[in-house]
Amino acid sequence: MSSSSSKAGKDQAAITASAAEIVREYGPLAGEASVGGVTHDGQRVWAATRDGLIAFDPVSGKTTRTLACAGDAGTAFDGTYLYQITEARIDKIDPVTGTVVASIPAPGNGSDSGLTWAEGSLWVGQYRDRKIRQIDPATGAVLRTIESNRFVTGVTWVDGELWHGTWEGDESELRRINPESGAVLERLEMPRGTGVSGLESDGGDLFYCGGGGSGKVRAVRRPKAAARA
Amino acid sequence: MDSLIAASARALAAGDALGALKRVALRDDPPALALRGIAMAQLGEHPRARELLRRAARGFGAHEELARARCLVAEAEVALAMRDLGGSPRLLAAAASTLEAHADHGNALQARLIAARKFLLLGRLGDAAATLAPLDARGLPPSLAAVAELTAAELALRSLRTAMAQAALDRAHEAAERARVPALLAEVAEARAALDRPAARRRSAGGEETLRLQEVEALLASDALVVDACRRGVGAGDAWRPLARRPVLFALARALAEAWPGDVDREALIAYAFNTRHPDETLRARLRVEVGRLRALIAPLAGIEATARGFVLKPRGGREVAVLAPPIDGEQASLLALLSDGAAWSTSALALALGASQRTVQRALAELEATGRVRAIGRARAQRWLSPPLTGFTTILLLPAALPIE
């Protein structure tokens, strides 16, 4: 065992997990569609499914838009464009027309799962590699690598906090980690058997989590920063 | 799950096994191995599929026991399709419990169905029935329901309950139609045809007629005294005297029943039962002894009386007498008839039952095996012989409904 992972293990023991508060469930979104990624464009929640990208209104829960681009894993939104991991690449998609305007290779070469946009970079989770990569959205070049000690199934930034979803076997959590060291700072435990595939903050006090094979998207309350202090 | 795994699973779900394979061909992480294994199984590459699924199961961590259990079930199904029945039933049972504990009921049922089919193929009818009995096929995916009903039908046929088999096959047909799997529909049709094929001949002094399975069942259920040359025994109603291990007694019973209501000449009996054309005094004495033994064994069902020239069968209570023979003559037909009880027979038991030498039986079995009409399990002295299943048993791989990844 390397020193960094034993350190992470100690951190993990020090941080007790609290139960994630699931505020609302959406879906199953479509037939047998499993959700691979989620993002939020300020109004709507986008979910990547086998059959395409589905946007729904988080208030009414109604589907407002669908784009016929298959999504295998993470989804992100940069204010203008959607980014979608498909097979071993990341497609940049115009949400108005649904056309793919650019593609870059995914850093994990297909072992990628989570995706988010922050500070001009894309952040990509590599599932079983337990890594998060910061990449240049124009070229796909890796700028930074953060090691986690769990499978990474979703990534999001909110208020300078880096959160990632994990799902190993029956256990699933939302974790806030130190973006420098990867040390676990906070853990929200999902109920047993409730997986997280894709994670996105709405910029406020909610996280949206993809529910994998259940085809659902779940809204989870983000703990108040004050409560943590 | 990651993006290429998702893409590969997407291709697999769409029936594109090659596309699925292409996406994960170079990856050796457990989910990729599992997908490669399932794709290979669908392409008919069973040995390779098995190895990949094994490696996948080993690769999943202790906390990924659900994924591991699904791999085990897939591997067991591939093994079943390969007719490799050596795997441990306990492993499969443990996988089924794990799946049950994780509320994966579809795959848990599939694990139990695989176990039941395996027991049937091994001739362990009791174990198969015990495994199948608690399963509830209602509310299941139709393809699984169809396989469950086919297995129940096979079990019913083995124990000669054709009405039950018929009902199970009707339900299987209905489920297969809902599942829209052509291979399953074909299998149900095949099983139904088996019910209409000649299953045995009824022979008497008057001649012979061909019987279907239902008619055999009706005859055995009737009050008639049946000398059954398929299962080697004498029965009437619920009473059954097995004579598989008493070939001389069975030969005598059969000769007497075929001549009924007439008698049979002593010399003819000696020639038939002792397989010789040269009766002498010692054989006459032996005939008296053997007839005495048979008389004692079947006393509640029928008497055997001496006549001027030989012996005559006198069934109790005015019963009819019928001889049930295999649908065609010959050593091979007799072997198949014996094996049709679905149990596992040793060569020596078969030789004993047929009153033939082990050599002769061995030769007949080898010919039957070459044409796929009997199966052997085990090796050397532990080798046992079985008939192929009546319903032709699916080698269609349903494979775990949810892939071993999520």
XYZ file of C-alpha atoms in Angstrom:
635
model
C 0.000 0.000 0.000
C 1.417 3.360 -0.966
C 1.723 6.164 1.549
C -0.804 8.339 -0.255
C -3.528 5.701 -0.173
C -2.934 4.918 3.500
C -3.256 8.613 4.193
C -6.500 8.697 2.266
C -7.633 5.704 4.267
C -6.961 7.535 7.513
C -8.845 10.566 6.272
C -11.733 8.386 5.328
C -11.865 6.922 8.799
C -11.757 10.387 10.319
C -14.665 11.674 8.234
C -17.907 10.052 9.292
C -20.489 9.788 6.583
C -23.891 11.368 6.914
C -26.932 10.047 5.113
C -27.686 11.756 1.814
C -31.036 13.494 1.881
C -32.855 12.599 -1.339
C -35.239 15.454 -2.038
C -36.900 14.167 -5.154
C -36.733 11.407 -7.759
C -37.367 11.901 -11.470
C -38.132 9.117 -13.933
C -37.498 6.404 -14.944
C -36.927 8.751 -17.824
C -37.467 6.510 -20.823
C -38.169 2.832 -21.324
C -35.103 0.883 -20.406
C -32.764 3.836 -20.575
C -30.076 3.830 -17.959
C -28.696 7.202 -16.976
C -24.994 7.643 -17.681
C -24.526 11.322 -16.937
C -26.339 14.452 -15.728
C -25.808 18.165 -16.078
C -27.688 21.371 -15.349
C -27.919 24.332 -17.742
C -29.318 26.856 -15.291
C -32.929 25.859 -15.944
C -33.137 22.310 -17.091
C -31.513 19.070 -16.005
C -29.983 17.026 -18.813
C -29.622 13.298 -18.506
C -27.567 11.165 -20.882
C -29.293 7.872 -21.672
C -28.728 5.088 -24.141
C -31.431 6.569 -26.357
C -30.239 10.161 -26.269
C -29.954 13.279 -24.168
C -33.129 14.107 -22.272
C -33.742 17.540 -20.740
C -36.414 17.961 -18.081
C -37.745 20.773 -15.953
C -36.753 20.055 -12.340
C -39.896 21.781 -11.031
C -42.543 20.030 -13.103
C -40.448 16.936 -13.878
C -41.670 17.158 -17.484
C -39.346 16.334 -20.365
C -38.855 19.501 -22.362
C -36.290 18.473 -24.930
C -34.536 15.399 -26.314
C -31.457 15.210 -28.495
C -30.722 12.067 -30.443
C -27.102 11.690 -29.354
C -26.364 8.540 -27.375
C -24.661 9.178 -24.079
C -22.587 6.441 -22.491
C -21.274 8.369 -19.496
C -20.756 11.892 -18.119
C -22.392 15.065 -19.345
C -21.363 18.707 -18.789
C -22.497 22.217 -19.775
C -20.171 25.206 -20.252
C -22.844 27.889 -20.558
C -23.233 27.393 -24.298
C -22.418 23.862 -25.268
C -23.082 20.427 -23.858
C -20.220 17.965 -23.541
C -21.000 14.285 -23.684
C -18.771 11.242 -23.174
C -19.526 8.658 -25.843
C -17.405 5.552 -26.336
C -13.822 6.833 -26.063
C -14.392 10.485 -26.963
C -16.001 13.645 -25.652
C -18.451 15.293 -28.043
C -19.172 19.009 -27.881
C -22.845 19.389 -28.740
C -24.903 22.438 -29.631
C -27.955 22.080 -27.349
C -30.133 24.041 -29.788
C -29.512 21.965 -32.892
C -28.150 18.779 -31.367
C -25.204 18.780 -33.780
C -21.765 17.716 -32.669
C -19.490 20.685 -33.256
C -16.231 19.130 -32.055
C -14.807 15.956 -30.527
C -11.762 15.327 -28.390
C -10.395 11.998 -27.179
C -11.453 11.141 -23.635
C -8.411 10.972 -21.326
C -9.269 7.497 -20.020
C -9.674 6.166 -23.556
C -13.159 4.867 -22.744
C -12.742 4.125 -19.060
C -14.199 7.584 -18.353
C -17.403 8.046 -16.433
C -18.013 11.463 -14.858
C -17.762 14.889 -16.505
C -18.113 18.499 -15.435
C -17.118 21.982 -16.560
C -15.351 24.460 -14.302
C -12.779 27.227 -14.543
C -12.383 26.820 -18.287
C -11.524 23.143 -17.998
C -13.311 19.844 -18.289
C -12.987 17.495 -15.338
C -13.305 13.834 -16.193
C -13.783 10.949 -13.779
C -12.090 7.677 -14.636
C -14.280 4.992 -13.157
C -12.234 1.999 -12.022
C -8.967 3.919 -12.231
C -10.292 6.037 -9.314
C -8.948 9.209 -10.888
C -10.195 12.653 -11.842
C -8.463 14.410 -14.734
C -8.528 18.083 -15.513
C -8.299 18.471 -19.290
C -8.137 21.210 -21.879
C -11.579 21.256 -23.552
C -10.067 22.239 -26.891
C -7.407 19.564 -27.193
C -8.130 16.966 -24.530
C -4.637 17.449 -23.069
C -4.423 16.374 -19.420
C -3.584 19.314 -17.125
C -3.855 17.677 -13.738
C -4.693 14.300 -12.163
C -6.403 13.877 -8.804
C -6.366 10.456 -7.174
C -9.394 9.181 -5.286
C -9.616 5.921 -3.376
C -13.011 5.040 -4.753
C -14.502 4.432 -8.195
C -15.382 7.781 -9.717
C -18.851 7.825 -11.263
C -19.541 11.550 -11.421
C -17.747 14.881 -10.865
C -18.965 18.379 -10.120
C -17.618 21.698 -8.870
C -19.739 24.018 -6.749
C -18.587 27.121 -4.835
C -14.960 26.029 -5.132
C -15.751 22.578 -3.783
C -14.919 19.469 -5.770
C -17.453 16.673 -5.313
C -17.458 13.247 -6.891
C -19.887 10.390 -6.927
C -18.755 6.877 -6.178
C -20.455 3.540 -6.693
C -18.734 0.314 -5.747
C -20.827 -2.774 -5.427
C -23.807 -1.825 -3.318
C -22.221 1.241 -1.789
C -22.641 4.696 -3.206
C -21.656 8.102 -1.863
C -21.210 11.727 -2.750
C -17.771 12.868 -1.602
C -16.181 16.261 -1.264
C -12.445 15.934 -1.785
C -9.440 18.174 -1.565
C -8.638 19.021 -5.208
C -4.924 19.057 -4.421
C -4.417 15.921 -2.353
C -7.556 13.955 -3.105
C -8.195 13.673 0.652
C -11.827 13.061 1.540
C -13.389 16.045 3.324
C -17.027 15.071 3.492
C -19.170 12.017 2.715
C -22.867 11.733 1.945
C -23.980 8.135 1.968
C -26.676 7.081 -0.493
C -29.162 4.427 0.637
C -27.934 0.851 -0.043
C -28.460 -0.196 -3.635
C -28.960 3.392 -4.832
C -26.152 3.971 -7.274
C -24.740 7.259 -8.484
C -23.882 7.555 -12.170
C -23.295 11.177 -13.019
C -23.325 14.109 -10.635
C -24.042 17.801 -11.128
C -24.736 20.681 -8.808
C -27.416 23.201 -9.781
C -25.195 25.942 -8.361
C -27.509 26.174 -5.375
C -28.247 23.677 -2.657
C -29.064 20.666 -4.815
C -27.093 17.903 -6.478
C -28.569 15.902 -9.316
C -27.424 12.284 -9.417
C -27.889 9.813 -12.255
C -29.347 6.555 -10.983
C -27.659 4.134 -13.396
C -29.809 1.204 -14.492
C -32.820 2.488 -12.547
C -33.223 5.151 -15.228
C -33.884 7.753 -12.549
C -32.353 11.090 -11.664
C -32.316 11.970 -7.964
C -32.037 15.372 -6.370
C -29.909 15.331 -3.204
C -29.644 18.264 -0.779
C -26.181 19.807 -0.526
C -25.106 20.272 3.087
C -24.815 23.914 4.163
C -21.222 25.148 4.368
C -21.986 26.703 7.767
C -23.016 23.354 9.191
C -19.612 21.977 8.257
C -17.546 24.711 9.837
C -19.884 2.056 -15.336
C -17.612 3.828 -17.757
C -18.304 5.021 -21.250
C -16.921 2.163 -23.344
C -18.536 -0.388 -21.058
C -21.814 1.468 -21.485
C -21.312 1.639 -25.251
C -20.483 -2.052 -25.388
C -23.527 -2.954 -23.276
C -25.621 -0.752 -25.568
C -24.391 -2.725 -28.593
C -24.996 -6.036 -26.830
C -28.541 -5.050 -25.902
C -29.148 -4.247 -29.565
C -27.952 -7.733 -30.520
C -24.651 -6.519 -31.921
C -22.244 -8.919 -30.211
C -19.377 -8.059 -32.550
C -19.880 -4.357 -31.947
C -19.891 -4.986 -28.206
C -16.717 -6.997 -28.477
C -14.961 -4.418 -30.610
C -15.391 -1.737 -27.935
C -13.864 -3.719 -25.094
C -11.662 -6.190 -26.957
C -8.412 -4.865 -25.529
C -9.542 -4.306 -21.963
C -8.985 -6.694 -19.094
C -10.858 -4.987 -16.234
C -13.625 -7.163 -14.771
C -16.647 -5.421 -16.369
C -14.932 -5.579 -19.776
C -14.085 -9.267 -19.276
C -17.725 -9.971 -18.382
C -18.993 -8.185 -21.474
C -16.466 -9.948 -23.662
C -17.554 -13.248 -22.143
C -21.222 -12.611 -22.821
C -20.526 -11.425 -26.353
C -18.405 -14.538 -26.982
C -21.172 -16.766 -25.614
C -23.643 -15.163 -27.981
C -21.236 -15.810 -30.827
C -21.121 -19.496 -29.850
C -17.547 -19.428 -28.564
C -18.465 -21.235 -25.375
C -15.080 -22.324 -23.969
C -13.623 -18.846 -24.456
C -16.771 -17.242 -23.024
C -16.480 -19.371 -19.937
C -12.893 -18.494 -19.336
C -13.599 -14.771 -19.709
C -16.572 -14.929 -17.338
C -14.470 -16.818 -14.815
C -11.756 -14.210 -14.953
C -14.373 -11.479 -14.620
C -15.875 -13.125 -11.538
C -12.437 -13.455 -9.968
C -11.615 -9.844 -10.788
C -14.577 -8.267 -9.054
C -13.721 -7.208 -5.545
C -15.264 -8.524 -2.346
C -17.565 -5.511 -2.203
C -18.784 -6.198 -5.745
C -20.459 -9.502 -4.920
C -23.561 -8.739 -6.987
C -21.479 -8.354 -10.144
C -19.544 -11.480 -9.210
C -22.734 -13.486 -8.697
C -24.045 -12.414 -12.101
C -20.800 -13.565 -13.705
C -21.108 -16.917 -11.939
C -24.643 -17.372 -13.248
C -23.586 -16.490 -16.787
C -20.672 -18.902 -16.528
C -22.939 -21.673 -15.242
C -25.298 -21.132 -18.135
C -22.480 -21.321 -20.651
C -21.270 -24.505 -18.945
C -24.781 -25.927 -19.228
C -24.861 -25.103 -22.934
C -21.535 -26.950 -23.236
C -23.066 -29.837 -21.278
C -20.241 -29.588 -18.818
C -22.050 -30.553 -15.653
C -19.037 -30.736 -13.368
C -19.511 -27.366 -11.649
C -20.430 -27.220 -7.994
C -24.167 -26.866 -7.276
C -23.275 -25.082 -4.043
C -21.521 -22.216 -5.850
C -24.572 -21.655 -8.012
C -26.894 -21.835 -5.010
C -24.712 -19.300 -3.196
C -24.828 -16.987 -6.221
C -28.625 -17.318 -6.281
C -28.847 -16.329 -2.599
C -26.558 -13.352 -3.185
C -28.724 -12.172 -6.075
C -31.853 -12.677 -3.975
C -30.313 -10.667 -1.141
C -29.668 -7.802 -3.572
C -33.262 -7.991 -4.836
C -32.089 -9.123 -8.291
C -34.967 -11.605 -8.556
C -34.736 -12.202 -12.297
C -31.139 -13.348 -12.185
C -31.720 -15.293 -8.958
C -34.488 -17.231 -10.671
C -32.248 -17.793 -13.635
C -29.581 -19.253 -11.352
C -32.132 -21.664 -9.872
C -33.408 -22.626 -13.324
C -29.879 -23.434 -14.420
C -29.482 -25.585 -11.300
C -32.769 -27.413 -12.001
C -31.864 -28.060 -15.639
C -28.477 -29.319 -14.550
C -30.058 -31.760 -12.100
C -32.381 -32.968 -14.864
C -29.448 -33.544 -17.193
C -27.667 -35.427 -14.421
C -30.681 -37.665 -13.940
C -31.244 -36.328 -10.422
C -34.981 -35.925 -10.846
C -35.699 -35.497 -7.144
C -33.204 -32.660 -6.801
C -34.540 -31.058 -9.985
C -38.093 -31.167 -8.662
C -36.998 -29.772 -5.300
C -35.152 -26.897 -7.008
C -38.015 -26.138 -9.355
C -40.883 -26.442 -6.879
C -40.455 -23.142 -4.984
C -39.988 -21.096 -8.164
C -42.793 -18.822 -9.155
C -42.778 -18.145 -12.880
C -45.483 -15.497 -12.662
C -44.448 -11.900 -13.003
C -41.157 -12.872 -14.607
C -39.654 -11.811 -17.884
C -41.386 -14.061 -20.448
C -38.206 -15.726 -21.694
C -37.354 -16.893 -18.171
C -40.948 -17.990 -17.624
C -40.790 -20.029 -20.840
C -37.621 -21.792 -19.728
C -39.127 -22.446 -16.285
C -42.214 -24.036 -17.839
C -40.133 -26.071 -20.297
C -38.130 -27.424 -17.385
C -41.313 -28.273 -15.505
C -42.654 -30.004 -18.620
C -39.503 -32.085 -18.945
C -39.764 -33.135 -15.328
C -43.436 -34.055 -15.747
C -42.656 -36.074 -18.878
C -39.922 -37.944 -17.069
C -42.345 -38.986 -14.396
C -44.948 -39.796 -17.078
C -47.468 -37.151 -16.103
C -48.485 -36.027 -19.563
C -51.405 -33.832 -18.502
C -49.070 -31.807 -16.303
C -46.480 -31.707 -19.075
C -49.108 -30.587 -21.566
C -50.274 -27.776 -19.285
C -46.671 -26.650 -18.659
C -45.971 -26.691 -22.393
C -49.072 -24.584 -23.064
C -47.814 -22.023 -20.569
C -44.319 -22.251 -22.073
C -45.759 -21.596 -25.518
C -47.661 -18.577 -24.300
C -44.564 -17.195 -22.545
C -42.332 -17.873 -25.560
C -44.777 -15.959 -27.755
C -44.633 -13.010 -25.403
C -40.828 -13.233 -25.314
C -40.740 -13.353 -29.131
C -37.658 -15.545 -29.096
C -37.900 -17.788 -32.160
C -35.511 -20.387 -30.702
C -37.709 -20.750 -27.620
C -40.856 -21.124 -29.712
C -39.155 -23.804 -31.786
C -38.183 -25.609 -28.637
C -41.716 -25.586 -27.291
C -43.020 -26.873 -30.632
C -40.423 -29.642 -30.548
C -41.407 -30.616 -27.019
C -45.067 -30.701 -27.993
C -44.258 -32.933 -30.962
C -42.506 -35.315 -28.570
C -45.852 -35.844 -26.881
C -47.359 -37.069 -30.150
C -44.574 -39.376 -31.206
C -44.967 -43.137 -30.667
C -43.633 -43.819 -27.201
C -44.184 -47.575 -26.930
C -45.961 -50.574 -28.424
C -48.619 -52.611 -26.739
C -48.163 -56.258 -27.582
C -50.475 -59.143 -26.939
C -51.301 -62.503 -28.426
C -53.655 -60.625 -30.775
C -51.005 -58.380 -32.306
C -49.598 -54.963 -31.458
C -50.496 -51.280 -31.526
C -48.433 -48.108 -31.170
C -49.071 -45.934 -28.141
C -48.415 -42.259 -27.567
C -47.164 -41.059 -24.210
C -50.665 -40.195 -23.001
C -51.866 -43.675 -23.901
C -48.953 -45.236 -22.065
C -49.804 -43.147 -19.029
C -53.466 -44.165 -19.278
C -52.545 -47.823 -19.615
C -50.246 -47.687 -16.590
C -52.907 -45.872 -14.600
C -55.568 -48.439 -15.562
C -56.214 -51.598 -13.644
C -54.558 -53.779 -16.292
C -51.598 -55.973 -15.427
C -48.779 -54.393 -17.398
C -45.523 -56.149 -18.113
C -43.412 -53.132 -18.975
C -40.478 -53.953 -21.219
C -39.456 -50.290 -21.306
C -38.954 -49.841 -17.596
C -38.519 -53.572 -16.903
C -41.098 -54.446 -14.340
C -44.611 -55.625 -13.701
C -47.307 -53.273 -12.512
C -51.017 -52.986 -11.970
C -52.587 -49.750 -10.805
C -50.321 -48.380 -8.079
C -48.465 -51.643 -7.513
C -45.071 -51.941 -9.206
C -42.582 -54.791 -9.077
C -39.264 -53.717 -10.596
C -37.458 -56.538 -12.368
C -34.631 -54.574 -13.949
C -32.135 -56.552 -11.922
C -33.900 -59.882 -12.447
C -33.640 -60.443 -16.217
C -34.679 -64.106 -16.112
C -37.792 -63.375 -14.091
C -38.635 -60.502 -16.387
C -38.209 -62.665 -19.494
C -40.562 -65.260 -18.006
C -43.148 -62.613 -17.100
C -42.961 -61.132 -20.549
C -43.303 -64.489 -22.334
C -46.285 -65.418 -20.170
C -47.932 -62.025 -20.702
C -47.464 -62.088 -24.457
C -49.153 -65.491 -24.680
C -51.979 -64.557 -22.321
C -54.728 -65.766 -22.077
C -52.988 -68.838 -23.512
C -50.221 -70.791 -21.836
C -46.572 -71.135 -22.827
C -44.750 -74.335 -23.505
C -41.988 -75.223 -21.001
C -39.364 -75.609 -23.708
C -40.244 -72.264 -25.216
C -39.893 -70.645 -21.788
C -36.521 -72.303 -21.240
C -35.317 -71.253 -24.674
C -36.469 -67.673 -24.147
C -35.502 -67.085 -20.525
C -32.242 -69.066 -20.439
C -31.297 -68.278 -23.995
C -30.668 -71.860 -25.052
C -32.145 -74.251 -27.581
C -31.143 -77.363 -25.706
C -33.335 -77.838 -22.685
C -32.233 -80.557 -20.294
C -33.393 -81.804 -16.917
C -31.357 -79.280 -14.949
C -32.912 -76.429 -16.906
C -36.404 -77.813 -16.294
C -35.633 -77.843 -12.582
C -34.271 -74.317 -12.823
C -37.396 -73.192 -14.660
C -39.520 -74.514 -11.799
C -37.416 -72.548 -9.318
C -37.530 -69.320 -11.327
C -41.281 -69.591 -11.934
C -41.655 -70.112 -8.202
C -39.705 -66.921 -7.538
C -41.710 -64.923 -10.046
C -44.945 -66.339 -8.629
C -43.974 -65.158 -5.149
C -42.975 -61.712 -6.401
C -46.137 -60.972 -8.341
C -48.512 -62.937 -6.106
C -50.698 -59.897 -5.219
C -51.084 -59.046 -8.912
C -51.386 -62.391 -10.647
C -50.975 -66.095 -10.193
C -48.964 -68.466 -12.364
C -50.527 -71.861 -12.858
C -49.000 -74.990 -14.306
C -50.698 -76.474 -17.357
C -50.194 -79.742 -19.145
C -47.464 -78.328 -21.377
C -46.196 -75.333 -19.411
C -47.428 -72.313 -17.469
C -50.208 -69.732 -17.771
C -50.621 -66.277 -16.272
C -53.804 -65.755 -14.212
C -54.218 -62.085 -13.286
C -56.181 -61.405 -10.113
C -59.642 -59.889 -10.198
C -60.225 -60.443 -13.906
C -57.603 -57.886 -14.962
C -56.501 -57.497 -18.533
C -52.888 -58.229 -19.401
C -50.756 -55.943 -21.574
C -47.136 -55.967 -22.619
C -45.516 -52.603 -23.161
C -42.520 -52.735 -25.492
C -40.127 -50.063 -26.772
C -41.344 -48.419 -29.995
C -38.788 -50.294 -32.067
C -36.992 -53.596 -31.564
C -33.347 -54.214 -30.925
C -30.687 -53.739 -28.310
C -30.476 -50.000 -28.866
C -34.223 -49.479 -28.548
C -34.246 -51.461 -25.335
C -31.403 -49.348 -23.968
C -33.158 -46.138 -24.892
C -36.354 -47.389 -23.289
C -34.515 -48.124 -20.065
C -32.799 -44.762 -20.085
C -36.055 -42.952 -20.755
C -36.762 -42.944 -17.039
C -34.296 -40.035 -16.962
C -32.141 -41.606 -14.278
C -28.421 -42.224 -14.623
C -27.555 -45.863 -15.342
C -24.210 -47.618 -15.139
C -23.191 -49.902 -17.976
C -23.324 -52.900 -15.676
C -26.855 -52.069 -14.516
C -27.971 -51.760 -18.133
C -26.318 -55.063 -19.021
C -27.986 -56.718 -16.072
C -31.398 -55.311 -16.947
C -31.165 -56.403 -20.555
C -29.598 -59.755 -19.753
C -26.871 -58.920 -22.253
C -23.136 -58.832 -21.823
C -21.451 -55.575 -20.823
C -19.535 -55.764 -24.085
C -22.748 -55.853 -26.126
C -24.248 -53.009 -24.119
C -21.035 -50.994 -24.365
C -21.073 -51.372 -28.159
C -24.734 -50.393 -28.470
C -24.174 -47.393 -26.203
C -21.182 -46.252 -28.247
C -23.304 -46.304 -31.418
C -26.103 -44.435 -29.686
C -23.708 -41.896 -28.274
C -22.237 -41.266 -31.713
C -25.694 -40.310 -32.989
C -26.405 -38.203 -29.915
C -29.165 -40.404 -28.589
C -27.505 -41.173 -25.258
C -25.162 -39.154 -23.115
C -22.441 -40.241 -20.751
C -21.446 -38.443 -17.587
C -18.437 -39.245 -15.443
C -15.469 -41.367 -16.356
C -14.285 -44.935 -15.957
C -16.135 -46.762 -13.197
C -18.120 -43.697 -12.254
C -19.446 -43.380 -15.808
C -23.230 -43.243 -16.073
C -25.545 -43.210 -19.054
C -28.495 -40.948 -19.638
C -30.997 -40.376 -22.392
C -31.029 -36.950 -23.973
C -33.807 -34.776 -22.580
C -37.208 -35.251 -24.191
C -37.718 -31.573 -24.739
C -34.335 -31.111 -26.369
C -33.257 -28.634 -23.690
C -32.295 -25.203 -24.620
C -28.790 -24.145 -25.364
C -30.121 -20.668 -25.977
C -28.246 -18.442 -23.629
C -30.540 -16.071 -21.837
C -27.641 -14.891 -19.724
C -28.187 -12.579 -16.794
C -30.850 -10.057 -17.597
C -28.810 -7.260 -16.100
C -25.190 -7.264 -17.112
C -22.644 -7.760 -14.369
C -21.997 -4.075 -14.426
C -24.115 -1.138 -13.573
